[in-house]
Amino acid sequence: METLVRHIRERYLRVEEQVAQSAFEVGRDPKAIRILVVTKTQPLEVVKASIEAGITLFGENYPEEALPKILALQSQPGIEWHMIGHLQSRKARIVVEHFSVMETIDRVEIAEKLNRFAQGANRVLPAMLELNVSGEESKFGLPAWDDQTFTSMLGAIEKVVSLPNLSIKGLMTMPPLFEKMEESRPYFVKLRKIQDSLRKIFPQVCWDELSMGTSADFPVAVQEGATIIRIGTAILGPRRQKTV
């Protein structure tokens, strides 16, 4: 366990150093970027070791897989869990009851369901809109890859931001996977420009968060304005295969 904690801490610090370097290159404050550690398919022991290494911000893709970890660690102070995967409607209650933030609102229907459960739980759920800025059919997210799709989705966004028990905090995206991280840059730029547009169209909403960048491309994401980067393998090593 001590060896695992040390290795996680060392890798975390390396990522932190890379974040700082990328931030300084464009005049950003490194403290404005949070490192979310992705623990999907990782066992509870790895999450415990991560907490011992000083990590408090975690992301999970599958509510039913995350729930035992969240419950086992609920006595730990200051732990924050973000839902970062596509959410099936029947699992919305788990997110409302056990997650800190929902990053992947990709359709009005799931937003309305989360809002209903949040009303029942007497909470306001912090959330982000997931946007598809690449046009890939394999990607989830509200369509926003060109001017036409962006304009078409504004009605959906208006409905989501009006829901009283959701508090929209910003945007999230997942660009295509490239061999060279520089190829991801146009997609991060696109999300930042959409953020600027939405601030003007919906000034009553907080659009401060940009969740973008993974182990494969986070230095570029930081340069383009990411406030949350989602890091798995660069800190925890290879993922275990998800059992069905």
Short mmCIF file of C-alpha atoms in Angstrom, two decimals, residues 61 71 87 137 217 242:
data_model
loop_
_atom_site.label_atom_id
_atom_site.label_comp_id
_atom_site.label_asym_id
_atom_site.label_seq_id
_atom_site.Cartn_x
_atom_site.Cartn_y
_atom_site.Cartn_z
CA ASN A 61 -18.19 6.95 -15.58
CA LEU A 71 -20.37 4.63 0.18
CA LEU A 87 -25.85 8.71 -17.90
CA GLU A 137 -21.33 9.87 -34.00
CA ASP A 217 -3.78 15.94 -24.28
CA LYS A 242 -14.67 -3.40 -16.70
#
